[in-house]
């Protein structure tokens, strides 16, 4: 990643700087979105920008100088061309900008923006056919600072969870995702993913009251399930509920829908899910999701 866009200007990534008085640096006051391209176009860009704008309103970050979707598409094309990318993993960050050393009560009217792009991670056919493991973590999902969780720059909880996951040799060898419970012991979310499971052809996902981030891909899956007549319940579920599931999958904007075919509990004991293969409901929703992207995917035979 040689080039980034800092406040709309193409800048060498190694030379880009923001002030030490930026409240994103001092207090974590900022937000970000990650998404990917298909055939060079950012997918669900408007939804990501809408979520970010709502978060900015909550944090008191002015949006009048932020790019609209048309400007953002132009920025993304410019950045991908500068970095020689045909497809990309995109991160867009809005930091509150400079202010006093202390806690202000007014609006942040001069935010900084950073747009980054890197190659998409490789995803093998095997990931979507045989799935991955999900390891239960001891660290709990912290409660959101406000009414709902924002995709904010305060990511300590996720980093500590990732470090815990990396301490389990079996999780590392299996490239497992880590699962956090909320403070009451209910299923919340993965370190970088939302969680779904299937029982008797009905779809279930933890309620947003379980401290999870309402993911963009999560929302699309709920819409796709409804359009296909697949009933989905949002509620409060336990690890035991998950062990009894017929199918489990995770959602992310980068890797779409990823089947989970193995659960690992806190003792290291394993439970096989859906016979170690992607289940029928998961595969159906994955196909619908990929159709929604415009029908393109390197694994489009699935």
CSV table of C-alpha atoms in Angstrom, one decimal, residues 58-258:
chain,number,residue,atom,x,y,z
A,58,UNK,CA,-23.7,10.7,17.5
A,59,UNK,CA,-20.1,11.7,18.1
A,60,UNK,CA,-20.7,15.4,17.1
A,61,UNK,CA,-18.5,15.2,14.0
A,62,UNK,CA,-19.6,17.6,11.3
A,63,UNK,CA,-20.2,16.0,7.9
A,64,UNK,CA,-20.5,19.0,5.7
A,65,UNK,CA,-17.0,18.6,4.3
A,66,UNK,CA,-17.1,14.8,4.0
A,67,UNK,CA,-17.4,13.3,0.5
A,68,UNK,CA,-20.7,12.1,-0.9
A,69,UNK,CA,-21.0,8.7,-2.6
A,70,UNK,CA,-20.1,10.2,-6.0
A,71,UNK,CA,-17.0,11.8,-4.7
A,72,UNK,CA,-16.0,8.7,-2.7
A,73,UNK,CA,-16.3,6.5,-5.8
A,74,UNK,CA,-13.9,8.9,-7.6
A,75,UNK,CA,-11.5,8.8,-4.7
A,76,UNK,CA,-11.6,5.0,-4.7
A,77,UNK,CA,-10.9,4.8,-8.4
A,78,UNK,CA,-8.0,7.2,-8.0
A,79,UNK,CA,-6.5,5.3,-5.1
A,80,UNK,CA,-6.9,1.9,-6.7
A,81,UNK,CA,-5.2,3.2,-9.9
A,82,UNK,CA,-2.3,4.7,-7.9
A,83,UNK,CA,-1.7,1.4,-6.1
A,84,UNK,CA,-2.2,-0.7,-9.2
A,85,UNK,CA,-5.3,-2.5,-7.9
A,86,UNK,CA,-8.1,-4.1,-9.9
A,87,UNK,CA,-9.9,-5.2,-6.8
A,88,UNK,CA,-9.4,-3.9,-3.3
A,89,UNK,CA,-10.1,-4.0,0.4
A,90,UNK,CA,-11.0,-0.5,1.3
A,91,UNK,CA,-10.8,1.3,4.7
A,92,UNK,CA,-12.3,4.8,5.1
A,93,UNK,CA,-11.6,6.6,8.3
A,94,UNK,CA,-13.0,9.8,9.7
A,95,UNK,CA,-11.2,11.2,12.7
A,96,UNK,CA,-12.6,14.1,14.7
A,97,UNK,CA,-9.8,16.5,14.0
A,98,UNK,CA,-7.9,18.9,16.2
A,99,UNK,CA,-9.3,20.4,19.3
A,100,UNK,CA,-8.3,21.3,22.9
A,101,UNK,CA,-6.4,19.1,25.3
A,102,UNK,CA,-9.5,18.1,27.3
A,103,UNK,CA,-13.1,17.0,26.7
A,104,UNK,CA,-15.0,19.4,24.4
A,105,UNK,CA,-18.8,19.8,24.4
A,106,UNK,CA,-19.1,21.4,21.0
A,107,UNK,CA,-19.0,20.0,17.5
A,108,UNK,CA,-15.9,18.8,15.7
A,109,UNK,CA,-16.1,20.8,12.5
A,110,UNK,CA,-12.8,20.0,10.8
A,111,UNK,CA,-12.5,16.2,10.7
A,112,UNK,CA,-9.6,14.4,9.0
A,113,UNK,CA,-10.3,11.6,6.4
A,114,UNK,CA,-8.1,8.8,5.4
A,115,UNK,CA,-8.8,6.4,2.6
A,116,UNK,CA,-6.7,3.2,2.3
A,117,UNK,CA,-6.8,0.3,-0.2
A,118,UNK,CA,-5.0,-3.0,-0.3
A,119,UNK,CA,-5.3,-6.3,-2.2
A,120,UNK,CA,-8.2,-8.5,-1.2
A,121,UNK,CA,-7.1,-11.4,1.0
A,122,UNK,CA,-7.1,-14.7,-0.8
A,123,UNK,CA,-10.1,-16.9,-0.1
A,124,UNK,CA,-9.9,-20.5,-1.3
A,125,UNK,CA,-12.8,-22.6,-2.5
A,126,UNK,CA,-12.2,-24.8,0.6
A,127,UNK,CA,-13.1,-22.0,2.9
A,128,UNK,CA,-16.7,-21.8,1.5
A,129,UNK,CA,-17.2,-25.5,1.1
A,130,UNK,CA,-15.6,-26.9,4.3
A,131,UNK,CA,-15.8,-23.8,6.5
A,132,UNK,CA,-13.7,-22.7,9.4
A,133,UNK,CA,-13.5,-23.1,13.2
A,134,UNK,CA,-15.0,-20.8,15.8
A,135,UNK,CA,-13.3,-20.6,19.2
A,136,UNK,CA,-15.1,-19.5,22.3
A,137,UNK,CA,-13.1,-16.7,24.1
A,138,UNK,CA,-13.0,-15.8,27.7
A,139,UNK,CA,-12.9,-12.1,27.1
A,140,UNK,CA,-16.4,-10.6,27.0
A,141,UNK,CA,-17.7,-8.1,24.5
A,142,UNK,CA,-17.7,-4.8,26.2
A,143,UNK,CA,-20.9,-2.7,26.3
A,144,UNK,CA,-21.2,0.1,23.7
A,145,UNK,CA,-20.3,3.5,24.9
A,146,UNK,CA,-23.6,4.9,23.7
A,147,UNK,CA,-27.0,3.6,22.9
A,148,UNK,CA,-25.7,1.3,20.1
A,149,UNK,CA,-22.3,0.1,19.1
A,150,UNK,CA,-20.5,2.3,16.5
A,151,UNK,CA,-17.7,1.2,14.3
A,152,UNK,CA,-15.4,3.5,16.2
A,153,UNK,CA,-11.6,3.9,16.5
A,154,UNK,CA,-11.8,2.5,20.0
A,155,UNK,CA,-10.9,-1.1,19.1
A,156,UNK,CA,-9.1,-2.3,22.3
A,157,UNK,CA,-11.7,-5.0,23.0
A,158,UNK,CA,-11.2,-6.5,19.6
A,159,UNK,CA,-7.4,-6.4,19.8
A,160,UNK,CA,-7.4,-8.1,23.2
A,161,UNK,CA,-9.7,-10.7,21.9
A,162,UNK,CA,-7.4,-11.3,18.9
A,163,UNK,CA,-4.5,-11.7,21.2
A,164,UNK,CA,-6.4,-14.2,23.3
A,165,UNK,CA,-7.3,-16.2,20.2
A,166,UNK,CA,-3.6,-16.3,19.1
A,167,UNK,CA,-2.7,-17.9,22.4
A,168,UNK,CA,-4.6,-21.1,21.5
A,169,UNK,CA,-2.4,-23.3,19.2
A,170,UNK,CA,-5.3,-25.2,17.8
A,171,UNK,CA,-7.1,-22.0,16.9
A,172,UNK,CA,-4.0,-20.6,15.1
A,173,UNK,CA,-3.4,-23.8,13.2
A,174,UNK,CA,-7.1,-23.9,12.1
A,175,UNK,CA,-7.2,-20.2,11.2
A,176,UNK,CA,-10.2,-20.0,13.6
A,177,UNK,CA,-12.3,-16.9,14.3
A,178,UNK,CA,-12.9,-16.0,17.9
A,179,UNK,CA,-16.3,-15.6,19.4
A,180,UNK,CA,-17.2,-13.2,22.3
A,181,UNK,CA,-20.1,-13.5,24.6
A,182,UNK,CA,-21.6,-10.3,26.1
A,183,UNK,CA,-21.4,-9.5,29.8
A,184,UNK,CA,-24.5,-11.6,30.6
A,185,UNK,CA,-23.0,-14.7,28.9
A,186,UNK,CA,-25.1,-14.5,25.7
A,187,UNK,CA,-23.7,-14.9,22.2
A,188,UNK,CA,-22.5,-11.6,20.8
A,189,UNK,CA,-20.2,-11.6,17.8
A,190,UNK,CA,-16.9,-12.6,16.3
A,191,UNK,CA,-13.7,-10.5,16.5
A,192,UNK,CA,-14.4,-9.2,13.0
A,193,UNK,CA,-17.7,-10.8,12.1
A,194,UNK,CA,-21.4,-11.2,12.9
A,195,UNK,CA,-22.9,-14.6,13.8
A,196,UNK,CA,-25.8,-16.5,12.4
A,197,UNK,CA,-27.0,-20.1,13.0
A,198,UNK,CA,-29.7,-22.4,11.5
A,199,UNK,CA,-31.9,-24.8,13.4
A,200,UNK,CA,-34.7,-26.7,11.6
A,201,UNK,CA,-34.4,-24.4,8.6
A,202,UNK,CA,-34.9,-21.3,10.7
A,203,UNK,CA,-32.3,-18.6,10.9
A,204,UNK,CA,-31.1,-17.1,14.2
A,205,UNK,CA,-28.8,-14.2,15.0
A,206,UNK,CA,-27.9,-12.4,18.3
A,207,UNK,CA,-29.9,-9.3,19.0
A,208,UNK,CA,-28.1,-5.9,18.7
A,209,UNK,CA,-28.8,-5.6,22.5
A,210,UNK,CA,-26.0,-8.2,22.9
A,211,UNK,CA,-23.4,-5.4,22.4
A,212,UNK,CA,-22.7,-6.4,18.8
A,213,UNK,CA,-22.0,-4.1,15.8
A,214,UNK,CA,-25.0,-4.1,13.4
A,215,UNK,CA,-23.0,-5.1,10.4
A,216,UNK,CA,-23.8,-4.1,6.8
A,217,UNK,CA,-23.5,-7.7,5.6
A,218,UNK,CA,-25.6,-8.8,8.5
A,219,UNK,CA,-28.3,-6.5,7.4
A,220,UNK,CA,-28.2,-7.7,3.8
A,221,UNK,CA,-28.5,-11.3,5.0
A,222,UNK,CA,-31.6,-10.5,7.0
A,223,UNK,CA,-33.1,-8.9,4.0
A,224,UNK,CA,-32.2,-11.8,1.7
A,225,UNK,CA,-33.6,-14.4,4.1
A,226,UNK,CA,-36.9,-12.5,4.4
A,227,UNK,CA,-37.2,-12.2,0.6
A,228,UNK,CA,-36.7,-16.0,0.4
A,229,UNK,CA,-39.3,-16.8,3.1
A,230,UNK,CA,-36.6,-17.9,5.5
A,231,UNK,CA,-37.7,-17.0,9.0
A,232,UNK,CA,-35.1,-15.2,11.1
A,233,UNK,CA,-35.2,-14.5,14.8
A,234,UNK,CA,-33.0,-12.0,16.6
A,235,UNK,CA,-32.6,-12.9,20.2
A,236,UNK,CA,-30.5,-13.9,23.2
A,237,UNK,CA,-28.7,-17.3,22.7
A,238,UNK,CA,-26.1,-19.3,24.5
A,239,UNK,CA,-23.1,-21.4,23.5
A,240,UNK,CA,-25.2,-24.5,24.1
A,241,UNK,CA,-27.7,-23.2,21.5
A,242,UNK,CA,-24.9,-22.9,19.1
A,243,UNK,CA,-23.7,-26.4,19.7
A,244,UNK,CA,-27.1,-27.7,18.8
A,245,UNK,CA,-27.3,-25.8,15.5
A,246,UNK,CA,-27.7,-27.5,12.2
A,247,UNK,CA,-25.6,-24.8,10.4
A,248,UNK,CA,-23.5,-21.8,11.5
A,249,UNK,CA,-22.0,-19.0,9.5
A,250,UNK,CA,-20.2,-15.7,9.9
A,251,UNK,CA,-20.7,-12.5,7.9
A,252,UNK,CA,-18.2,-9.8,7.0
A,253,UNK,CA,-18.0,-7.2,4.2
A,254,UNK,CA,-14.7,-8.7,3.0
A,255,UNK,CA,-15.3,-12.5,3.1
A,256,UNK,CA,-19.1,-12.4,2.7
A,257,UNK,CA,-20.7,-15.5,4.3
A,258,UNK,CA,-18.3,-18.0,5.8
